[in-house]
XYZ file of C-alpha atoms in Angstrom:
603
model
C 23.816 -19.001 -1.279
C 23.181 -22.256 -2.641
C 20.390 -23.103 -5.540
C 18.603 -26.235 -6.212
C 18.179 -26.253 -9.987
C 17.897 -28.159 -12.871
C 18.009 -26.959 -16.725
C 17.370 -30.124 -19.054
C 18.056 -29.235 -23.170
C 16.748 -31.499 -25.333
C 16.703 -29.684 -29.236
C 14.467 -26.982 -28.096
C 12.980 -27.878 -24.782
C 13.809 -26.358 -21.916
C 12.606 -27.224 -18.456
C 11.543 -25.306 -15.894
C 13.223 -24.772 -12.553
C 10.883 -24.695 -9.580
C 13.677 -23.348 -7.322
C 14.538 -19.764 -7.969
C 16.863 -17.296 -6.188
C 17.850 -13.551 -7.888
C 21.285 -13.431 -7.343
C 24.665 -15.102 -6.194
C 24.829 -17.737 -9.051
C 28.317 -17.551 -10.645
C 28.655 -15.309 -13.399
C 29.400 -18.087 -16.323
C 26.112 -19.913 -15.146
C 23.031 -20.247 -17.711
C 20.021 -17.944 -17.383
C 17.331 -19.581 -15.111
C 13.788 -20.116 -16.305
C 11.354 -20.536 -14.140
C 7.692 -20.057 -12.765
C 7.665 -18.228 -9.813
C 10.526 -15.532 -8.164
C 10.979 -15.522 -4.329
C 13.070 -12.644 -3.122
C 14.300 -14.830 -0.257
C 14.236 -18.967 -0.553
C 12.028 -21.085 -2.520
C 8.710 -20.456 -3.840
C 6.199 -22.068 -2.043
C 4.248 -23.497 -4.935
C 6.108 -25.438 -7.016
C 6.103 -25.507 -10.971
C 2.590 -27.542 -11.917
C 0.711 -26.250 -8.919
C -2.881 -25.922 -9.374
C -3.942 -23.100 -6.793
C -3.191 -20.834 -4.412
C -3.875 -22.448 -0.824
C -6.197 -19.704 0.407
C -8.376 -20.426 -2.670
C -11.234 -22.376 -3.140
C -10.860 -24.009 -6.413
C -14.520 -25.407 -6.878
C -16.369 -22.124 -5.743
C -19.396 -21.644 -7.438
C -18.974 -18.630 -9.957
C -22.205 -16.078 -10.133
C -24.202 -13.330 -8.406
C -22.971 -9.439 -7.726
C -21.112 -8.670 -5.050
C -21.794 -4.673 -4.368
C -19.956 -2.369 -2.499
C -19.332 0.805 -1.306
C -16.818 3.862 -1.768
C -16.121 6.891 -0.771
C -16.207 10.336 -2.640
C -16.072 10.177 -6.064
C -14.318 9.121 -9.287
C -13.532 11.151 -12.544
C -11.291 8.037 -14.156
C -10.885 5.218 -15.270
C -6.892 5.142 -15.491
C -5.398 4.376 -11.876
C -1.934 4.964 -13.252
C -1.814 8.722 -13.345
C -1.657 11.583 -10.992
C -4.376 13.036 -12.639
C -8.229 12.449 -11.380
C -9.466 10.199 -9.040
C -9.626 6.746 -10.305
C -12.826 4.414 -9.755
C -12.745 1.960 -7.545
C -11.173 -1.701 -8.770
C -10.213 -0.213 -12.255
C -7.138 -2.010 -11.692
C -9.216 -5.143 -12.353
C -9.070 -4.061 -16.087
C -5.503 -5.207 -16.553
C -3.477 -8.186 -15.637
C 0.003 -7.705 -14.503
C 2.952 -9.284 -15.442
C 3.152 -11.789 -12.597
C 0.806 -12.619 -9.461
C 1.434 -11.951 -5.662
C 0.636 -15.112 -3.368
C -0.710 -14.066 -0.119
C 0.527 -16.331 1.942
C 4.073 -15.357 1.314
C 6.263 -12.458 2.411
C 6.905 -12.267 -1.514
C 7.083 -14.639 -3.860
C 5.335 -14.234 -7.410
C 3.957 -16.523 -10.132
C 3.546 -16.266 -13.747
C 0.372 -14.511 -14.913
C 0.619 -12.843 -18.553
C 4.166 -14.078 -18.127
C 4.197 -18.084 -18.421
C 7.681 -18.104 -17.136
C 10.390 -15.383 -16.190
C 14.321 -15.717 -17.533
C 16.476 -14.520 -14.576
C 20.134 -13.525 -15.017
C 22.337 -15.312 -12.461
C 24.007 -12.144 -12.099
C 20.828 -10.026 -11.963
C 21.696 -7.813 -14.730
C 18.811 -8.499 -16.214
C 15.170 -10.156 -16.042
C 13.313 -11.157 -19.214
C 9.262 -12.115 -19.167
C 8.000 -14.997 -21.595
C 4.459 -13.612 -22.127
C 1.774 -16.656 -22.483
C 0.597 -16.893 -26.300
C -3.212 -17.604 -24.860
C -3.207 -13.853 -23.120
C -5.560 -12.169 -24.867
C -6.802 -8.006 -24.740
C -10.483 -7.892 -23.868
C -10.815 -7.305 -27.642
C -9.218 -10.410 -28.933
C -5.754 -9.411 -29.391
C -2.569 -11.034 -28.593
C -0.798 -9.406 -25.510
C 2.661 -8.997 -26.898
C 6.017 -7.933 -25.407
C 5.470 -4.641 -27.314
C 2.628 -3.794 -25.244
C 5.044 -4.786 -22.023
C 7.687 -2.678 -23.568
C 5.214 0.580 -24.070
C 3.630 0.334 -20.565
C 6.899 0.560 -19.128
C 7.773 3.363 -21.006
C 4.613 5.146 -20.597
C 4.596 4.716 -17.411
C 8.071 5.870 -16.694
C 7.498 9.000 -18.816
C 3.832 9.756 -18.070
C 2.662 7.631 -15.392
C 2.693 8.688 -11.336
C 5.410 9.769 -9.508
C 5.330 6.336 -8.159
C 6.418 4.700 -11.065
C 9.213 6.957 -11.947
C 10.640 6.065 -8.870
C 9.905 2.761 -8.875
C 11.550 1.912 -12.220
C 14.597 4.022 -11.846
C 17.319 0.879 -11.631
C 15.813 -0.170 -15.293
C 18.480 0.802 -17.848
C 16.159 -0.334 -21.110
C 13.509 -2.237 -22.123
C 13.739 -4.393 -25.753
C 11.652 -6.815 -27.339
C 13.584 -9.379 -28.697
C 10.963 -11.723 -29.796
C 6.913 -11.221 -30.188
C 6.855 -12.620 -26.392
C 10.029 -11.951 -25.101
C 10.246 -8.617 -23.199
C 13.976 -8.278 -21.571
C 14.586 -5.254 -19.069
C 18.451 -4.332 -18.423
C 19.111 -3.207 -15.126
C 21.483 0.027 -14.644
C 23.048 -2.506 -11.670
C 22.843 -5.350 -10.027
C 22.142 -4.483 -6.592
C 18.332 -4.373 -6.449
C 17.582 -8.255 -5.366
C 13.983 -6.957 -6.053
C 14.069 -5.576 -9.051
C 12.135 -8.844 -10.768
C 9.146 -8.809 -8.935
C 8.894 -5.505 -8.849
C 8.750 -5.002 -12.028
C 6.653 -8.695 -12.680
C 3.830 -6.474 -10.591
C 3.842 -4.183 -13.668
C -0.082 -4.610 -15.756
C 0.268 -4.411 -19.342
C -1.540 -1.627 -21.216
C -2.485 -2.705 -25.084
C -0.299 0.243 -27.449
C -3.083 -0.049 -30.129
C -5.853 1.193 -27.467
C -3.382 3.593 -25.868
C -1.020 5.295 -28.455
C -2.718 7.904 -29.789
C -4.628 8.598 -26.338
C -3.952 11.149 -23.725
C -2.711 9.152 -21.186
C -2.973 11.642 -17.931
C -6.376 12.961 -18.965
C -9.139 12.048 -17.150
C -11.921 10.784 -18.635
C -14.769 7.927 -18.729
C -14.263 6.179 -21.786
C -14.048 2.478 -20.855
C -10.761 1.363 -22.186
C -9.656 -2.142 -23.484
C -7.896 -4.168 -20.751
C -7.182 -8.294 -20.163
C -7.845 -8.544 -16.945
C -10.758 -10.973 -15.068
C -13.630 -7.756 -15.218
C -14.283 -4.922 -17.525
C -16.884 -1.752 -17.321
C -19.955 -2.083 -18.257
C -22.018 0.750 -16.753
C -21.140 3.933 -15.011
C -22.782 7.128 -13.577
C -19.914 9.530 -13.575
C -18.732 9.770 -9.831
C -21.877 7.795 -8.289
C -21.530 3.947 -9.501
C -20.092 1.874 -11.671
C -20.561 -1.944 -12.426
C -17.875 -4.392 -13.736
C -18.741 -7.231 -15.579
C -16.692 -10.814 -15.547
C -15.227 -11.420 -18.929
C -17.142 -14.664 -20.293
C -13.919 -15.383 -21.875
C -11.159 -14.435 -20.002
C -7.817 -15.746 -21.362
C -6.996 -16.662 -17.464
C -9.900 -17.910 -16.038
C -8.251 -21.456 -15.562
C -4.202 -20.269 -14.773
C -3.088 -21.509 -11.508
C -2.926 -17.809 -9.809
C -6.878 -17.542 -10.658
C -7.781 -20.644 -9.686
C -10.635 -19.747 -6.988
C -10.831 -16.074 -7.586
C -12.850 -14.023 -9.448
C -16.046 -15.614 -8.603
C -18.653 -12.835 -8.984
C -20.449 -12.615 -12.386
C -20.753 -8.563 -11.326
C -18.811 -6.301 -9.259
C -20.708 -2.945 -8.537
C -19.626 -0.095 -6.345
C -22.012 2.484 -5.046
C -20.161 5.857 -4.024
C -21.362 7.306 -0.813
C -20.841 11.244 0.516
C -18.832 9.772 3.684
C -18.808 6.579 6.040
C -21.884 7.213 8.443
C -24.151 7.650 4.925
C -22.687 4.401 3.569
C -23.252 2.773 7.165
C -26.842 3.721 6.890
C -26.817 2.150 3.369
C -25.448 -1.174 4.104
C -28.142 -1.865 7.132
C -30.550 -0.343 3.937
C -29.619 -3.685 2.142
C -27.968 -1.260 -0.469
C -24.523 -3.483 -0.810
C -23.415 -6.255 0.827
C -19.571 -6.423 2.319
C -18.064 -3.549 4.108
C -14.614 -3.002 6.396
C -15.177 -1.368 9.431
C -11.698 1.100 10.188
C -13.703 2.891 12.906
C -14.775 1.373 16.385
C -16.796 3.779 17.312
C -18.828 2.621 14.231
C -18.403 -1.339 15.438
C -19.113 -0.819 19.009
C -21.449 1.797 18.987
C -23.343 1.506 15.828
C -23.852 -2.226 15.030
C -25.451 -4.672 16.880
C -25.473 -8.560 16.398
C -29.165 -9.083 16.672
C -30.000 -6.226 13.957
C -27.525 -7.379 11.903
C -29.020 -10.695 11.810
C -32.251 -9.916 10.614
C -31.031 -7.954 8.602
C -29.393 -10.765 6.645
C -25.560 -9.742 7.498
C -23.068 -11.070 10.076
C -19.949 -9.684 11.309
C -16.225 -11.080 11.807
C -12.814 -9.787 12.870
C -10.495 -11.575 10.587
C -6.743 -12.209 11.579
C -4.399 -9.002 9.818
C -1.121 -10.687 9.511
C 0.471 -7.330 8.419
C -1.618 -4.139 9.815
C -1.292 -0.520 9.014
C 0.352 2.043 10.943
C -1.743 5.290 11.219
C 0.128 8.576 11.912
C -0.378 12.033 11.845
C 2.271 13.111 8.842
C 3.695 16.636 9.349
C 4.508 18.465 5.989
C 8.480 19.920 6.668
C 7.807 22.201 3.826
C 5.974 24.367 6.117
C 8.467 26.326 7.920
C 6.951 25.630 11.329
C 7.101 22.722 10.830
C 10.957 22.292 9.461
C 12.212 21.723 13.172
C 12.419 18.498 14.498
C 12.065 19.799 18.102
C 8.686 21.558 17.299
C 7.459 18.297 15.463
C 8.338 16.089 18.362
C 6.449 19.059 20.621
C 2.924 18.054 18.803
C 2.908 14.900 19.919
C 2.542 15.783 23.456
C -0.678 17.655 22.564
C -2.350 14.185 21.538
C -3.913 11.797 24.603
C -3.696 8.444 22.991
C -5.111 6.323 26.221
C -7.626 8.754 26.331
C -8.784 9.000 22.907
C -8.668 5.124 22.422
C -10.345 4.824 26.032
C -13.709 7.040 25.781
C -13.589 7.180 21.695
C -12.775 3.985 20.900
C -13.233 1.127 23.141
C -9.921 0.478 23.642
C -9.876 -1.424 20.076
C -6.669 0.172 18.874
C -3.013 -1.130 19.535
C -0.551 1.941 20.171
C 2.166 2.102 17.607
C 5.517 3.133 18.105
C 6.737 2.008 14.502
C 5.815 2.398 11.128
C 5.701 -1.671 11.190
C 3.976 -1.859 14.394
C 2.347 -5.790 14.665
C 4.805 -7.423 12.400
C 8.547 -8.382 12.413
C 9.987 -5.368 11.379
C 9.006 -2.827 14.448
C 11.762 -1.391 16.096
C 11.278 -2.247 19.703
C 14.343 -1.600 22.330
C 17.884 -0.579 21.170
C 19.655 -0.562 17.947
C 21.453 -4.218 17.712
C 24.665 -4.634 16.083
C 23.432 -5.290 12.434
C 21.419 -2.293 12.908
C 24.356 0.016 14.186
C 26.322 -1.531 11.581
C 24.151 0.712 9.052
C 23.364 3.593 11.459
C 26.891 3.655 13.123
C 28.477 6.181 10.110
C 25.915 8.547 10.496
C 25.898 9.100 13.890
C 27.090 12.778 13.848
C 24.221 13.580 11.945
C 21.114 11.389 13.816
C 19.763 12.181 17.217
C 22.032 11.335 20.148
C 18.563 9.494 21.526
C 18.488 7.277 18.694
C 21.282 5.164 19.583
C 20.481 5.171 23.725
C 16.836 5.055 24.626
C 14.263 3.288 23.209
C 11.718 4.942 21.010
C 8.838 6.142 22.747
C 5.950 8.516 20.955
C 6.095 11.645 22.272
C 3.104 12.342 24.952
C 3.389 8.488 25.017
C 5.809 8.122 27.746
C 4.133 5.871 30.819
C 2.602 8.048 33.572
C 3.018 11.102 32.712
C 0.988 13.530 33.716
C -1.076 16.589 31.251
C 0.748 19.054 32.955
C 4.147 17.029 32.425
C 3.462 16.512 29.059
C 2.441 20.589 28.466
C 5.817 20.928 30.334
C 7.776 18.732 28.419
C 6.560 20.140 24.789
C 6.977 23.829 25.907
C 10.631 23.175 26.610
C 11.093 21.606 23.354
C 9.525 24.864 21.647
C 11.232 27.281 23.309
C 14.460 25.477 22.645
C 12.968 25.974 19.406
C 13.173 29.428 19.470
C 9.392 30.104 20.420
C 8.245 32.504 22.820
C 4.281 32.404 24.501
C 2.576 35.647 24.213
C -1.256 35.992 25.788
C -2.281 32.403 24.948
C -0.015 31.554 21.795
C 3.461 30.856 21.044
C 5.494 32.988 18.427
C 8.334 33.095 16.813
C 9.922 36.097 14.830
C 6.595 38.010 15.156
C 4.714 34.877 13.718
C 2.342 32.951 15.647
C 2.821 29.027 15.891
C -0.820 28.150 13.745
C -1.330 25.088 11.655
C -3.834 23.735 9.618
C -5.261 19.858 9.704
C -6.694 18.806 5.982
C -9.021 15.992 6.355
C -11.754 14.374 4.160
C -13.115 11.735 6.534
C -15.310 12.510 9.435
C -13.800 9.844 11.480
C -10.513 12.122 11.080
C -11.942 15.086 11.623
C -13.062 13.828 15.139
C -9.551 12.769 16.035
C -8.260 16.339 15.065
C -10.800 18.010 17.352
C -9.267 16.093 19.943
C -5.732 16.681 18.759
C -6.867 20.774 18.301
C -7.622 20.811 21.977
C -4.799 19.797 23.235
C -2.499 21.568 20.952
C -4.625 24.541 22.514
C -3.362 24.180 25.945
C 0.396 24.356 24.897
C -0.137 27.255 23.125
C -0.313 26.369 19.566
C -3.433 27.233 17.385
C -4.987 24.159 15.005
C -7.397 25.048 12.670
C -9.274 22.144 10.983
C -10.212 22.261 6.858
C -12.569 19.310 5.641
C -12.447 19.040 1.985
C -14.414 16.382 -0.247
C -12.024 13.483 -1.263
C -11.232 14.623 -4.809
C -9.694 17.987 -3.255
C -7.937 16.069 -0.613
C -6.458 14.403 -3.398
C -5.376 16.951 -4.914
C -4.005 18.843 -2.281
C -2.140 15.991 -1.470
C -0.443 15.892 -4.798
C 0.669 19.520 -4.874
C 1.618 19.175 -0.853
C -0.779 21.632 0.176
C -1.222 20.904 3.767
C 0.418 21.165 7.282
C -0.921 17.685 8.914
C -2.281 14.926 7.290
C -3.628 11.812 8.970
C -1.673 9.121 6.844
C -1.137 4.992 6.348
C 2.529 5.015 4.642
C 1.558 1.284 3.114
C 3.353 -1.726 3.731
C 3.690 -5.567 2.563
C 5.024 -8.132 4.477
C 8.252 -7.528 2.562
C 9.208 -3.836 2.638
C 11.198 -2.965 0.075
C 12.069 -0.456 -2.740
C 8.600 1.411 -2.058
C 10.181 2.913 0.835
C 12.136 5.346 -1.687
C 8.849 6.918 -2.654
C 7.432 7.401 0.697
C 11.065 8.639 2.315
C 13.996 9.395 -0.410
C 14.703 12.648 -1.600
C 14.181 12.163 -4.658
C 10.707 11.614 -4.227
C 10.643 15.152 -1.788
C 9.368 17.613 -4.226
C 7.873 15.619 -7.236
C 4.584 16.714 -7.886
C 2.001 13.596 -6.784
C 4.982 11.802 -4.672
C 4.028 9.526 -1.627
C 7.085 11.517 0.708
C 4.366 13.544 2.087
C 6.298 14.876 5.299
C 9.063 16.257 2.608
C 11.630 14.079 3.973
C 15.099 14.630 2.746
C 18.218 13.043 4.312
C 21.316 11.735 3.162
C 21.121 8.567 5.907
C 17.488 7.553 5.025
C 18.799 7.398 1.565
C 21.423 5.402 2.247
C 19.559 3.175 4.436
C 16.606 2.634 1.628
C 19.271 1.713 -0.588
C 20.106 -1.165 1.364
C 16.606 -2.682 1.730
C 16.543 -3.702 -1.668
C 20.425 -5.568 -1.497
C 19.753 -7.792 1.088
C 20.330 -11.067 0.569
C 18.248 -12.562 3.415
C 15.534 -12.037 5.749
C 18.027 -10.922 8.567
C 19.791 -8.112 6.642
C 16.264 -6.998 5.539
C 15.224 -6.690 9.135
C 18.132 -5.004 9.849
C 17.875 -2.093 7.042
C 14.283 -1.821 7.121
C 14.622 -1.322 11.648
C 17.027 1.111 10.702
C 15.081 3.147 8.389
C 12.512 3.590 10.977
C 14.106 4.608 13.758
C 15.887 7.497 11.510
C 12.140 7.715 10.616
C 10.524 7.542 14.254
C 13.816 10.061 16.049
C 13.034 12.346 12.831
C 9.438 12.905 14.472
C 8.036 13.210 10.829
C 5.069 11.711 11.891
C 3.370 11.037 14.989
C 2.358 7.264 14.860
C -0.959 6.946 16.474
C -2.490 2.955 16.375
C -3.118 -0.157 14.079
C -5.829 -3.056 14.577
C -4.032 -6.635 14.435
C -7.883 -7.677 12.598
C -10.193 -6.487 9.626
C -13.646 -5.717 11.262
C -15.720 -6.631 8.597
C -19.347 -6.817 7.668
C -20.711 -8.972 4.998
C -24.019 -10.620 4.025
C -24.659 -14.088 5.351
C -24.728 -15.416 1.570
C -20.779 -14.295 0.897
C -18.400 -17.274 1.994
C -15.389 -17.436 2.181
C -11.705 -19.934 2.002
C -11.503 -22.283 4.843
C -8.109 -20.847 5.466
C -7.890 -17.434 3.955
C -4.193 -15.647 3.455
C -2.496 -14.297 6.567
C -1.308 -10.691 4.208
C -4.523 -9.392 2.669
C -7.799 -9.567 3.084
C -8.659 -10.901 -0.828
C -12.163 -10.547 -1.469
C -11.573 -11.885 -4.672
C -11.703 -15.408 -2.926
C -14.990 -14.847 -1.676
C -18.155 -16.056 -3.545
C -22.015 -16.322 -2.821
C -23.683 -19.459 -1.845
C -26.825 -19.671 -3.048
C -29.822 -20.451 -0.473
C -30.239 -24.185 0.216
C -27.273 -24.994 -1.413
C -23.576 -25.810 0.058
């Protein structure tokens, strides 16, 4: 791979490069210094840009922009597996470096003015900006980089342990020089990943229990802080009047409400009832029954609101995760057997007005859904462990099971009976057993929305013998469950950017399989997904990234760990005629933070 650079020394000047790559620079070359990291090409922005393009950098600042949530909160620390953090507390910290949205992933500087990249990727070292300040006037440092790394690797989520495992050591070599050695070089990612990393101030934090909960507003240096809270019903956020990065190029344009305040709400159809109350003013819609059934245009006008399905340039796969732990649920064959219990054209038909996409990948709607058969750079990673995949894999295309075109209920009852009884399952009266132990599983849900689509799902299970029983918990115990994998089925979004990349590890490696708050729900534990997730993170281009991250999920999709069930390619939203937004918003997320209110009889 070629680079475009230039590195001009004069006494103790040094320029920065606006064209960045991680890796493939001869050994004996200088570090590179530079603004942004893209993990593929060239930034898009180059060094001396003013603002992101989805911005609007002469929005008005002011006004509250409220919302609602769901459940409750007990925290204000998003960074632990313990409690249930408030809603936007990760507004209280800046991070290291700033996403763009309009790129698969590239990042800017943000407390870091400019990043020092190895050649060799060995290492990565952040220049932190002398103007970042701590909500309470002090300097952010590259001590306090150097403790929130370690904090977080010792104490913080099981995320985070994973997700920092290919960092050897962190030193401070100057007050703002933080320099990370990597135990290799092979993780092209490794830089941004760890430029996403917010910055926790030691003097606030040191003597602090970091993984108990609690409500004690802490000091941050981020755009909003806390300012008023009723323990697991509201809390307001307040922009910081002098925020150290008000005028940085990644803010440019965000950040425009004087007050961000969050109402929580028992469960969707309550907070429904409250937005058409006038009680907050922006809400996304995840449900069509909601948007169809529920909302009309004419109400919603008088009412002062509008609503809008905006373009998703990289939508969610929901499944229905199956916990392997259980021991029903260990085979394959009995996992795959569920799925023919579900009526997707159905469900989507008389439930949902034919809104939903069906998804047959965990990437459905974006460039990296398997579709077809395995092409040669993906058999080149699947091809050495064929003995231990399913034969399928590698000669028919992936369909969902039930999903298969025209086929009838009683084909599909037929089709998931042989599977069980291949299984070793036997029907008795109207069950199925197996050593003496009836086939009976248990759906954990918090949402009502979910527990509709489980009804359905319980039904059909019914007629091919298999009993579902249903348990709705409030969100803080779903939460918890979750975190100490207590649960059969689950109905799960495994998160995605437009870049998959090391994440993948702590939603599918085994290392992640029995940590106590991991993301690998379904338990999933497999010498070829681990392989394959290692590869995600070496790839040098866009093409061997398809390639690994294809693979992965057919091993993922022939596995039958989940059962994927639909995505929406658009954000159904609902918002108050007085919130604008960009003229061109970014294709990745939908970034409220662009948004601002226009007062009345002004534009």
């Amino acid at each position: 791979m070629l680079f475009l650079f230039q590195r001009l020394i004069t006494g103790l000047i040094t320029s920065w490069v606006t064209l960045v790559a991680v890796a493939g620079t001869p050994s004996s070359s200088p570090a590179i210094y530079t603004h942004a990291v893209a993990l593929y090409g060239t930034p898009k922005y180059p060094g001396g840009f003013t603002h992101f393009n989805y911005t609007n950098p002469n929005a008005p600042k002011g006004g509250e922009l409220r919302q609602a949530a769901i459940g409750t909160f007990d925290t204000l620390n998003p960074y632990s597996d313990r409690g249930t953090a408030a809603a936007a507390s990760n507004l209280i910290y800046d991070t290291l470096l700033a996403r763009s949205w309009d790129e698969p992933l590239t990042k800017y500087g943000l407390l870091a003015e400019k990043i020092e990249l190895n050649p060799d990727n060995n290492w990565v070292a952040f220049h932190i900006n002398p103007k970042a300040r701590f909500h309470d006037g002090k300097p952010v440092t590259a001590r306090d980089v150097k403790f929130t790394f370690d904090l977080f690797r010792e104490k913080g989520s099981a995320f985070y342990k994973n997700f920092y495992k290919d960092v050897k050591e962190v030193t401070v070599t100057s007050t703002y020089r933080a320099l990370f050695h990597f135990s290799s070089n092979q993780n092209r990612e490794l830089p941004l990943i760890l430029g996403q990393m917010p910055v926790l101030p030691e003097h606030y934090w040191k003597n602090k229990d970091f993984n108990s909960p609690g409500l004690e507003i802490p000091i941050g240096s981020g755009p909003y802080k806390p300012v008023a809270l009723s323990a697991g019903r509201s809390i307001t956020y307040e922009r910081v009047k002098d925020y150290w990065g008000k005028d940085i190029p990644v803010n440019k344009g965000r950040f425009n409400f004087d007050r961000l305040r969050y109402e929580y709400y028992r469960d969707n159809t309550v907070a429904l009832e409250a937005l058409l109350a006038g009680e907050y003013d922006f809400k996304l819609v995840d449900d069509p029954r909601i948007w169809v059934d529920h909302l009309n245009d004419d109400v919603l006008k008088k009412k002062g609101f509008s609503r809008q399905l905006l373009k998703n340039g990289n939508p969610q796969t929901l499944t229905i995760t199956y916990n392997t732990r259980n021991p029903h649920l260990t085979d394959q064959r009995v996992r795959a057997a569920l799925g023919y219990g579900f009526d997707f054209e159905t469900v989507n038909k008389n439930q949902f007005h034919n809104m939903y996409q069906r998804a047959d990948s965990y990437f459905s709607g974006t460039r990296f859904a398997t579709s077809g058969l395995p092409g040669r750079p993906e058999l080149q990673l699947l091809s050495p462990w064929k003995s231990s995949l399913p034969e399928p894999l590698f000669n028919q295309p992936y369909v969902p099971p039930g999903g298969e075109p025209n086929l009838s209920t009683r084909e599909k009852k037929k089709e998931a009976l042989k599977l069980l009884k291949s299984a070793g399952y036997k029907i008795s009266g109207r069950y199925l057993f197996k050593d003496g132990r009836r086939l009976e599983l248990e759906a954990l849900v918090s949402l009502q929305e979910h527990e509709k689509t489980m009804l359905v799902f319980q039904k059909g299970l019914a007629g091919i013998g298999i009993k579902l029983n249903i348990r709705t918990v409030d969100p803080a115990q779903y939460i918890e469950r979750i975190r100490n994998q207590d649960f059969d089925l689950v109905m799960h979004v495994y998160p995605h950017t437009p870049s998959p990349g090391t994440e993948q590890s702590s939603h599918w490696g085994s290392r992640a399989a029995n940590q106590h708050g991991s993301k690998n729900l379904t338990g999933a534990s497999l010498p070829a997904i681990d392989a394959i997730i290692g590869q995600i993170p070496k790839a040098k281009n866009v093409t061997e990234l398809e390639a690994a991250v294809k693979s992965m999920d057919r091993i993922l999709l022939w596995q039958q760990y989940t059962l994927p069930l639909w995505y929406l390619p658009t954000w159904p939203v609902i918002k108050r005629d007085t919130l604008q937004t960009p003229a061109h918003p970014a294709p990745y997320a939908l970034d409220i933070m662009t948004w601002w209110i226009e007062t009345p009889g002004k534009k």
